[in-house]
Tab-separated table of C-alpha atoms and ligand atoms in Angstrom:
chain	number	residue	atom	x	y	z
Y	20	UNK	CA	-7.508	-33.330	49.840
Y	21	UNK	CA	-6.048	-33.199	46.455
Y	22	UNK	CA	-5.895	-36.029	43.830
Y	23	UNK	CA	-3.764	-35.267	40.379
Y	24	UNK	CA	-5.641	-37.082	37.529
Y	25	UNK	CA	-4.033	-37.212	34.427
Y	26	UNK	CA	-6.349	-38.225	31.614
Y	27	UNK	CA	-5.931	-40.416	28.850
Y	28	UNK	CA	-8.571	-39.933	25.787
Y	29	UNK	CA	-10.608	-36.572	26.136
Y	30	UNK	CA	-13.656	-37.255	23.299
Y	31	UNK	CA	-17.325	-37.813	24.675
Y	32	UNK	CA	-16.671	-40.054	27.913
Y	33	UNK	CA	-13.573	-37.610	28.889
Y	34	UNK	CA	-15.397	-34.550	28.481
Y	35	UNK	CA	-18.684	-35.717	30.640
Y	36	UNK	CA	-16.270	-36.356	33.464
Y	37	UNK	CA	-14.828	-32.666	33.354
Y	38	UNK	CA	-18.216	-31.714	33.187
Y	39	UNK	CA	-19.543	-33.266	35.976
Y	40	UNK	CA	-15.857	-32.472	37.975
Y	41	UNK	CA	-17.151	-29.238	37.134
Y	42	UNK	CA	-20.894	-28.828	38.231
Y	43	UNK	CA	-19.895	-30.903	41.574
Y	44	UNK	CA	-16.846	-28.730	42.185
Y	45	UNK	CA	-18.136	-27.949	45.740
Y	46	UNK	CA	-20.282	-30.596	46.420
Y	47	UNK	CA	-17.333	-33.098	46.209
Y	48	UNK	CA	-14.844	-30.704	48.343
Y	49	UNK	CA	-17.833	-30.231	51.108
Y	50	UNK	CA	-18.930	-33.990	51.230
Y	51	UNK	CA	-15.629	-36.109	49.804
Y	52	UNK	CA	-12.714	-33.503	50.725
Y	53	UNK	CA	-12.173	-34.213	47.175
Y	54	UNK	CA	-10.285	-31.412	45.273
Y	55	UNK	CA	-8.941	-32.837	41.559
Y	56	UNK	CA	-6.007	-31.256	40.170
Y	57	UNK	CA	-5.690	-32.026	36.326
Y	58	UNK	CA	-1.954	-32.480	35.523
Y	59	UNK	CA	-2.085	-34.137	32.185
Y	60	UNK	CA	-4.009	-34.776	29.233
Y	61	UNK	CA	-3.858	-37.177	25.884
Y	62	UNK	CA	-5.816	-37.767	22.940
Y	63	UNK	CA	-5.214	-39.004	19.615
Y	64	UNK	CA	-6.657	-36.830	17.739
Y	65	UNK	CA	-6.781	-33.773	19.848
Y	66	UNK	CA	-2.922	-33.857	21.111
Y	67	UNK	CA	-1.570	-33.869	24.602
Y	68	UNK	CA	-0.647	-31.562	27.897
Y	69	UNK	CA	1.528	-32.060	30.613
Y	70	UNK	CA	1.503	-29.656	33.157
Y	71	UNK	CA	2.164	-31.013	36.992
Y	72	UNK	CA	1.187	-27.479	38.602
Y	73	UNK	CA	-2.718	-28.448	37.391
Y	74	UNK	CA	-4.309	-27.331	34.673
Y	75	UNK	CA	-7.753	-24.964	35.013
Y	76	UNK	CA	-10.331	-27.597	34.461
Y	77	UNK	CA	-13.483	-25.386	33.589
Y	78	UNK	CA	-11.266	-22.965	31.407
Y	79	UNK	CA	-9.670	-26.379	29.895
Y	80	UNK	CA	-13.092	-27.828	28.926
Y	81	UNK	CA	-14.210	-24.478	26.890
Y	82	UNK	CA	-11.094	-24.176	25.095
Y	83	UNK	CA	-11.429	-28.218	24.337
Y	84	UNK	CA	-15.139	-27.671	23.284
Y	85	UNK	CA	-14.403	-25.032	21.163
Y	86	UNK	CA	-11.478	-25.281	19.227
Y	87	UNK	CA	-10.898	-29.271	19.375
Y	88	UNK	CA	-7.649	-29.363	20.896
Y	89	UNK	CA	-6.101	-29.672	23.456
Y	90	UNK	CA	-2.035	-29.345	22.926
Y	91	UNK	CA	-2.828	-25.598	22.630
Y	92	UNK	CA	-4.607	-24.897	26.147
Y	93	UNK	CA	-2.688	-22.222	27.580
Y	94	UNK	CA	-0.581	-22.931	30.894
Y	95	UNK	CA	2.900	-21.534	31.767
Y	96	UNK	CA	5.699	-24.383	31.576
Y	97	UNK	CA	3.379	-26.903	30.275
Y	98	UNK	CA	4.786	-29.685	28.155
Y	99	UNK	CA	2.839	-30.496	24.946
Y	100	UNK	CA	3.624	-32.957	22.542
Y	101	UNK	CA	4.555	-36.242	24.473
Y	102	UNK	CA	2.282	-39.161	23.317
Y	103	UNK	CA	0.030	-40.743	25.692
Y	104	UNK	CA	3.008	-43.230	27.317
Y	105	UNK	CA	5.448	-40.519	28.052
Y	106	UNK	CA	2.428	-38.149	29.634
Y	107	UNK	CA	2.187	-41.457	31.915
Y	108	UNK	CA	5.366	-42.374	32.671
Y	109	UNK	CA	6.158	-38.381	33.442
Y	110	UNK	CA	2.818	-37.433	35.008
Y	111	UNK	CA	2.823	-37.523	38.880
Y	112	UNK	CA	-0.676	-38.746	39.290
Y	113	UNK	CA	-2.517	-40.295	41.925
Y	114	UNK	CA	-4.963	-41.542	39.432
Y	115	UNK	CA	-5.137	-42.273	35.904
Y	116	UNK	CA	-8.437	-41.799	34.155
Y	117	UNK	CA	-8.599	-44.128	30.850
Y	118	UNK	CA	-10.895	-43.361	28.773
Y	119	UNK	CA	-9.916	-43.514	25.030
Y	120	UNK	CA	-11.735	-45.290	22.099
Y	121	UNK	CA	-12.511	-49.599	22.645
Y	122	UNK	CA	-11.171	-51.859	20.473
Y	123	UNK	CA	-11.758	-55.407	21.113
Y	124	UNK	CA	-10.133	-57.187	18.990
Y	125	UNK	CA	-6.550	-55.554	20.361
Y	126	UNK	CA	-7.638	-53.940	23.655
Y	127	UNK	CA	-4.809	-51.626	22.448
Y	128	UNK	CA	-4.178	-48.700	23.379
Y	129	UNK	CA	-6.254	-48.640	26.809
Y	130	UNK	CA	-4.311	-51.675	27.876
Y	131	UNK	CA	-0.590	-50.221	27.393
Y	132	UNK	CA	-2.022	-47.356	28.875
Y	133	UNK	CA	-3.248	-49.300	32.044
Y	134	UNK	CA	-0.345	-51.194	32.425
Y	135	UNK	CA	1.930	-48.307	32.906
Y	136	UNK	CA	0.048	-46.685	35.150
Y	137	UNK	CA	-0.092	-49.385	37.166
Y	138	UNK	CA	3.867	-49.695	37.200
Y	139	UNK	CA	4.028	-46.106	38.134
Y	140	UNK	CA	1.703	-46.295	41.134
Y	141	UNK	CA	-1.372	-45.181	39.637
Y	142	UNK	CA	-4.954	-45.978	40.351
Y	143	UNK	CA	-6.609	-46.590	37.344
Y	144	UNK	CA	-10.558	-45.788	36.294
Y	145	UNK	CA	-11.531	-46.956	32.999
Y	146	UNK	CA	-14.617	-47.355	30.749
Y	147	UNK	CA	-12.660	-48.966	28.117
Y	148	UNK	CA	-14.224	-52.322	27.140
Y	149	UNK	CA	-11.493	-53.887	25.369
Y	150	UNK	CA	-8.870	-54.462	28.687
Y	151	UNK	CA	-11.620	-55.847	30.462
Y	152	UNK	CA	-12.786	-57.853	27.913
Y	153	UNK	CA	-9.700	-59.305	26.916
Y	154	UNK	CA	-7.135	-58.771	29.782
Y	155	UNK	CA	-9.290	-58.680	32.982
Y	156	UNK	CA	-7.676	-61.386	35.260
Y	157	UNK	CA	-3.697	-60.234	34.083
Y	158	UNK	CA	-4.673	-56.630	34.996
Y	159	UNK	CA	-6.420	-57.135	38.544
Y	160	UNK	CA	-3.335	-59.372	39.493
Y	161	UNK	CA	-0.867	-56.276	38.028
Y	162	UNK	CA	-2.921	-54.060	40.523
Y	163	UNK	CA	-2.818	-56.154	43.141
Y	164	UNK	CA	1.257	-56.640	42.603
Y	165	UNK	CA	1.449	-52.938	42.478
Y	166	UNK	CA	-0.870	-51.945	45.221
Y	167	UNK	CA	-3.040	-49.741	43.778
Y	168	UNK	CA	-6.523	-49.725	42.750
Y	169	UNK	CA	-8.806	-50.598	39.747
Y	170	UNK	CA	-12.547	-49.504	38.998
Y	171	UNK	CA	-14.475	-50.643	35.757
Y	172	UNK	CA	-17.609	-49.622	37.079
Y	173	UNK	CA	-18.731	-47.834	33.498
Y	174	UNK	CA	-18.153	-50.994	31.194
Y	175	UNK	CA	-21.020	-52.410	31.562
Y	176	UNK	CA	-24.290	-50.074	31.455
Y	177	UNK	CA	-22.172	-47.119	31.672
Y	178	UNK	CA	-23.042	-45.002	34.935
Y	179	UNK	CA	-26.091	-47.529	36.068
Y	180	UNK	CA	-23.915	-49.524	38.709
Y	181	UNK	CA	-23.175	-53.306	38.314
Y	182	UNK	CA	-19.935	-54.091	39.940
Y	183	UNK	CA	-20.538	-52.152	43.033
Y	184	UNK	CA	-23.842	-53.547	43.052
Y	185	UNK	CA	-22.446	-56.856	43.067
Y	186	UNK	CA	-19.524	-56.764	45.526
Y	187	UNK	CA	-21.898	-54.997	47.996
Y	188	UNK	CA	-25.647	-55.445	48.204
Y	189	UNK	CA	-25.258	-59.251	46.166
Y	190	UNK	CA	-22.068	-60.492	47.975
Y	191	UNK	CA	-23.096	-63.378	49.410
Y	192	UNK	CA	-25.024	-64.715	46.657
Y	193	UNK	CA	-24.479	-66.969	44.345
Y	194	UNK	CA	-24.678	-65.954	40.408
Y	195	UNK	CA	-25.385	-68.710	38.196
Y	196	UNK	CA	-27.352	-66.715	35.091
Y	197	UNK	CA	-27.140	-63.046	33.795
Y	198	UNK	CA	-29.230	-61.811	31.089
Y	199	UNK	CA	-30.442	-58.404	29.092
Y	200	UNK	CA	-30.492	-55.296	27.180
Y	201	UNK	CA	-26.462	-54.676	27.117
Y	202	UNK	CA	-26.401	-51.690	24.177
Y	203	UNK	CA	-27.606	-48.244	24.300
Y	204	UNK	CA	-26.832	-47.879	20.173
Y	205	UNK	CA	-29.298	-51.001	19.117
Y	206	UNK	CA	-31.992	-50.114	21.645
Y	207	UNK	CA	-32.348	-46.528	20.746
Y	208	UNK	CA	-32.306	-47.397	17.233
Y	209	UNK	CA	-34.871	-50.373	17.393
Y	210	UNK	CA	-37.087	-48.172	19.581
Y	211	UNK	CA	-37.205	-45.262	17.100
Y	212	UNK	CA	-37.607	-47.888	14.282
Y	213	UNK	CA	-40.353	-49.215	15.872
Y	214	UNK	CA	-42.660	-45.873	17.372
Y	215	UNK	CA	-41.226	-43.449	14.823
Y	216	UNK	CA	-41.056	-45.582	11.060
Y	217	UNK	CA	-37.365	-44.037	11.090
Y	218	UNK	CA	-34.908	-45.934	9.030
Y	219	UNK	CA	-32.309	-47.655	10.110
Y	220	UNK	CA	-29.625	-45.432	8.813
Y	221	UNK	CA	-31.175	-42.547	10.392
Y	222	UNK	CA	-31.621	-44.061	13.315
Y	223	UNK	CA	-27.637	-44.997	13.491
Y	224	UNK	CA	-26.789	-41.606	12.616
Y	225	UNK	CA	-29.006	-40.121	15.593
Y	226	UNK	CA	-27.222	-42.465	17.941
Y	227	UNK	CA	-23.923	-41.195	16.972
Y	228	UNK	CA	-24.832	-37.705	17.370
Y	229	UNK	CA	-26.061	-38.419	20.395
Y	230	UNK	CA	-22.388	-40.042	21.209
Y	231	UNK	CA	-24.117	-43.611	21.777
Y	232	UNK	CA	-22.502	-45.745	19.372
Y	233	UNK	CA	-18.718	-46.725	19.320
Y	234	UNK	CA	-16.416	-44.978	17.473
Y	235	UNK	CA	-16.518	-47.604	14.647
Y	236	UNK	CA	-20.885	-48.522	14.761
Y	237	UNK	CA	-20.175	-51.634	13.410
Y	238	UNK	CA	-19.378	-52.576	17.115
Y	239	UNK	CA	-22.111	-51.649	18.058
Y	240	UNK	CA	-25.213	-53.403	15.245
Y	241	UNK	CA	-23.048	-56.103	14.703
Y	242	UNK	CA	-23.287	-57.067	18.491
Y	243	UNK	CA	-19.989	-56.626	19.481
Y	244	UNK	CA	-19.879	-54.443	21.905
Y	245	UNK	CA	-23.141	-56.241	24.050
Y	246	UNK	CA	-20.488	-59.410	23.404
Y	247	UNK	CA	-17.870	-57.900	25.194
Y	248	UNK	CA	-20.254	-57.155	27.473
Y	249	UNK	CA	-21.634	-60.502	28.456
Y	250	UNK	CA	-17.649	-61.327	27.801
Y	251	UNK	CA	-16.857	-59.326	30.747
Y	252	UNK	CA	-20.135	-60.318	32.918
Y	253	UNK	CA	-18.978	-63.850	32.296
Y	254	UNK	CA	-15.376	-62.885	33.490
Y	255	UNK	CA	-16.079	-60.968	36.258
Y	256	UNK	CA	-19.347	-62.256	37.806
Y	257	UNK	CA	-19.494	-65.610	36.879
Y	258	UNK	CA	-15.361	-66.119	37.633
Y	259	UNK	CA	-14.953	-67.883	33.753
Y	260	UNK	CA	-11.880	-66.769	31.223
Y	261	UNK	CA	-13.569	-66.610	27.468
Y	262	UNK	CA	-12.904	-64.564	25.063
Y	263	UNK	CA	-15.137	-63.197	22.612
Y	264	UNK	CA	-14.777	-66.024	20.285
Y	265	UNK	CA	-15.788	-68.250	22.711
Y	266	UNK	CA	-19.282	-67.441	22.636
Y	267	UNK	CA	-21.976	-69.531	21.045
Y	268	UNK	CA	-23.409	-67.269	19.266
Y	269	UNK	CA	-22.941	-62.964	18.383
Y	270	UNK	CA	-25.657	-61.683	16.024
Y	271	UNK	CA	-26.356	-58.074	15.684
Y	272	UNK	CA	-29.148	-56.078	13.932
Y	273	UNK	CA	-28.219	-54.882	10.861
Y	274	UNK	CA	-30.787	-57.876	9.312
Y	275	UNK	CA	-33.698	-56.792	11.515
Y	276	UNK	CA	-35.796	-54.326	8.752
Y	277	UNK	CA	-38.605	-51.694	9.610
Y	278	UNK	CA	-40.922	-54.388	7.875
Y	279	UNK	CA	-40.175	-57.101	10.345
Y	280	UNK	CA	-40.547	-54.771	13.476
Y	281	UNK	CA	-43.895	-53.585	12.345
Y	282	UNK	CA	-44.553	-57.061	11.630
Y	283	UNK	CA	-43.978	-58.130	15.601
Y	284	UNK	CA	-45.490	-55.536	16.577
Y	285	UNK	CA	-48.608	-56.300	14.613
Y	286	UNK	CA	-48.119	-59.889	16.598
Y	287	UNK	CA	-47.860	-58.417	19.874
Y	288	UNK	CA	-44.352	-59.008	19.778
Y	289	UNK	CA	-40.792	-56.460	20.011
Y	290	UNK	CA	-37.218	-57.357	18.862
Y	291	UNK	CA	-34.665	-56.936	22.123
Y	292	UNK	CA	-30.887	-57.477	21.108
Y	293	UNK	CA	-30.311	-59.696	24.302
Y	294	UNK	CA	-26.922	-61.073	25.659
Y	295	UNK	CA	-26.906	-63.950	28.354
Y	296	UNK	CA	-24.555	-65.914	29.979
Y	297	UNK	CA	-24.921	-68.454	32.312
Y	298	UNK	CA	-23.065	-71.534	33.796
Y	299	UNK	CA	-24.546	-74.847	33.005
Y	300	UNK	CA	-22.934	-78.171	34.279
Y	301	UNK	CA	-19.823	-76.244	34.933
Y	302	UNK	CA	-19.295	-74.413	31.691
Y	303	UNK	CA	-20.347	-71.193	30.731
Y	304	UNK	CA	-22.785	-70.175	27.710
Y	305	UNK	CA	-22.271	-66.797	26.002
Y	306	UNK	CA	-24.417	-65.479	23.328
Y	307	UNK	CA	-26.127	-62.145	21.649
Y	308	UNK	CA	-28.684	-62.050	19.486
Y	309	UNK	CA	-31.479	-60.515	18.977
Y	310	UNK	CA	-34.941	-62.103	20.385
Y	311	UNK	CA	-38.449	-61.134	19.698
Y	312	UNK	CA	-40.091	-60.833	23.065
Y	313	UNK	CA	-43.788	-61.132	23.948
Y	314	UNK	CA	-45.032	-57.051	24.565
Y	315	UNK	CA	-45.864	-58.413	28.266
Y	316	UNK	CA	-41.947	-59.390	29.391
Y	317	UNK	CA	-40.533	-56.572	31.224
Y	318	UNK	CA	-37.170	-56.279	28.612
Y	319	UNK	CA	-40.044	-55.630	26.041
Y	320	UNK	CA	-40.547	-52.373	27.353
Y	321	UNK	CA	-37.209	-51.329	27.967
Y	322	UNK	CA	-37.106	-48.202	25.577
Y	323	UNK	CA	-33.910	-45.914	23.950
Y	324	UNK	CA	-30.772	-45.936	25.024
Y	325	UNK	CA	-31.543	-47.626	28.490
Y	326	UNK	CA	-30.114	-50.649	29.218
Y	327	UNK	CA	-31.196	-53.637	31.773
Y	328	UNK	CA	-30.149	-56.631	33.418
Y	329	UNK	CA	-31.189	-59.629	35.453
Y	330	UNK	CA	-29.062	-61.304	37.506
Y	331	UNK	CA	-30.629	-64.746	38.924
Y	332	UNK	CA	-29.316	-65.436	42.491
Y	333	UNK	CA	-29.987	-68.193	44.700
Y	334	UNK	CA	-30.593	-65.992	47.890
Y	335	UNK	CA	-32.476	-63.016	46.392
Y	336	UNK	CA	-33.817	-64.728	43.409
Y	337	UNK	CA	-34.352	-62.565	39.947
Y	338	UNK	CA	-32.972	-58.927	41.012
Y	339	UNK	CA	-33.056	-56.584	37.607
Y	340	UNK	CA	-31.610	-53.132	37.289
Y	341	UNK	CA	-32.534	-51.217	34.655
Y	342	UNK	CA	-30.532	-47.233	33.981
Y	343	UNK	CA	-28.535	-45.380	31.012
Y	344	UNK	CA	-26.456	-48.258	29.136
Y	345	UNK	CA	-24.700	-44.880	26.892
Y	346	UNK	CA	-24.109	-41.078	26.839
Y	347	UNK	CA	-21.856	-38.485	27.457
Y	348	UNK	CA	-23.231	-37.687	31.522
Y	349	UNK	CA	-24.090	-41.214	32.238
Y	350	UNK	CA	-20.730	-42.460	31.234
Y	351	UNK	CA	-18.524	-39.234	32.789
Y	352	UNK	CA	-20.416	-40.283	35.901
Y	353	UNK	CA	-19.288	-43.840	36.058
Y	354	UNK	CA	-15.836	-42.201	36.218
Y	355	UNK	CA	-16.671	-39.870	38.784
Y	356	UNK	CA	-18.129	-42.742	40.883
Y	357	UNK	CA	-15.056	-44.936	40.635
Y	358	UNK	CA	-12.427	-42.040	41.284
Y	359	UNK	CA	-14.802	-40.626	44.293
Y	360	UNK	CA	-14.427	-44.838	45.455
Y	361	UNK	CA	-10.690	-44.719	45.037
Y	362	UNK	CA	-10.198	-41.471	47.135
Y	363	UNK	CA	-11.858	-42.623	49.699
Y	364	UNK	CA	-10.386	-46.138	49.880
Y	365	UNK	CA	-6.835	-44.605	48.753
T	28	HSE	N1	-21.774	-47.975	22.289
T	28	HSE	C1	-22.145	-48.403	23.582
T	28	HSE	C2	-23.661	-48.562	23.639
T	28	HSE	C3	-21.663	-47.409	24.601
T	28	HSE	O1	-24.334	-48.069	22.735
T	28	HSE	O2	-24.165	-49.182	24.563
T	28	HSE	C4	-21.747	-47.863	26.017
T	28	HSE	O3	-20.963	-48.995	26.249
């Protein structure tokens, strides 16, 4: 069956999901009678295509990879140009895949971008942070008053799965405590700190290369980013409405130096950047910072850009996943995952 996705943001995250839309071509046709039929894209930087016939995806992601753009892809009676509302509120599209740069503090763009989707009958999948963080509870009730469908799966340790997790193989429990490893960036760089003497810069700069970090880094040593995180965890899981600035405390690790990681480690000892929230006497506690953990507790060895998390239930006790918290792949596939949901429930 066909699905028209039009895409919104078309850097790492965007890219890994054409990838993958491309390496499963068959494999999703056979198994989902999933065929996706591209009919718009938008991005920022890279410009915008509108073209409701589809758009060749594999030929699409070439031209993208090689020349940057995207505004210049060749299809007949395409219209380029349109900024990323317009593409929305022209696109006929089943789905709507958001994917452009977070910003917490606004949420802006993803959130416009959400919203009018949702008015024009669109599922949406996003791995955008900052509508989730900051507009979760207004954007599941616009869903809901719009009947169509909403999947977050990726904001939280990208492609390792969380929510699914939790509606399905957790349902009946009862979450009182959630705690971990909640960014790729800081754990990559503290683990090559630590085993290879790199510096912190160079450390930072590998993790952008890698396309770990945020667009603006800061988001991502300054503990941002693991805040919206646990914001979101809190949200979502634990049914509370903060916002980031209700959290006790957000510290990131641009004051941890080489000389106090060799120091731990000469104690037996390794610095985790840890977020945890959990509900105490009806309130919920937020924080990130980072911890220095004996080498013997199992977030101690938790290396690179892998991220992990326990949740502590009252029917299943302590479970912990542990997967990819970053990357291009990992991230495309939390897409996939939620779109592949949302054609089957659709
Ligand atoms: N910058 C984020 C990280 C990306 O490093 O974890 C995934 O949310």
């Amino acid at each position: 069956m066909q699905r028209k996705i039009v895409l919104i943001g078309c850097g790492v995250v965007g890219q890994g999901f054409l990838e993958i839309l491309v390496k499963k071509k068959e494999l999703l046709a056979n198994k989902f009678d999933f065929e996706p039929v591209l009919v718009g894209v938008a991005d920022m930087m890279k410009g915008s295509i509108l073209a409701q016939d589809g758009i060749d995806i594999p030929a699409f992601l070439e031209h993208v990879k090689a020349k940057g753009t995207v505004h210049d892809f060749p299809v007949e009676s395409a219209i380029v140009g349109l900024n990323s509302i317009d593409i929305l509120k022209q696109a006929e599209a089943d789905i709507m895949v958001e994917v452009t740069y977070t910003d917490i503090k606004t949420g802006e763009p993803a959130s416009s971008h959400i919203r009018t989707a949702f008015e024009k009958g669109m599922c949406v999948a996003t791995t955008n942070k900052g509508p989730i963080t900051l507009h979760f509870k207004e954007l599941v009730d616009l869903a809901k008053k719009n009947n169509v469908l909403f999947k977050y799966e990726g904001v939280v340790m990208s492609g390792t799965p969380i929510f699914d997790l939790l509606d399905y193989c957790l349902a009946v429990n009862d979450i009182h405590e959630i705690k971990g490893i909640l960014n790729g960036t800081t754990n990559f760089m503290l683990t090559k700190m630590e085993d290879e003497n790199m510096s912190y810069q160079d450390a930072l700069a590998l993790a952008q290369k890698l396309g770990y970090a945020e667009a603006d880094p800061t988001a991502d040593v300054e503990g941002f980013d693991a805040l919206a995180k646990v914001i979101i965890l809190s949200n979502v899981v634990l049914g509370g409405s903060l916002k980031p600035s209700d959290a006790k405390e957000r510290i990131g690790i641009s004051g941890i130096t080489i000389e106090d990681i060799q120091k731990a480690k000469s104690e037996g000892m390794r610095y985790k950047l840890i977020g945890s929230t959990k509900l105490e006497n009806g309130q919920i506690i937020a924080s990130v910072k980072p911890v220095k953990l004996p080498l013997s507790d199992p977030l101690a060895g938790v290396g690179g850009a892998v991220n992990a998390l326990t949740f502590k239930t009252d029917l299943s006790g302590d479970i912990t996943i542990l997967g990819p918290g970053a990357g291009k792949l990992e991230t495309g596939f939390a897409i996939m995952i939620d779109v592949i949901n949302m054609h089957q429930e659709m």
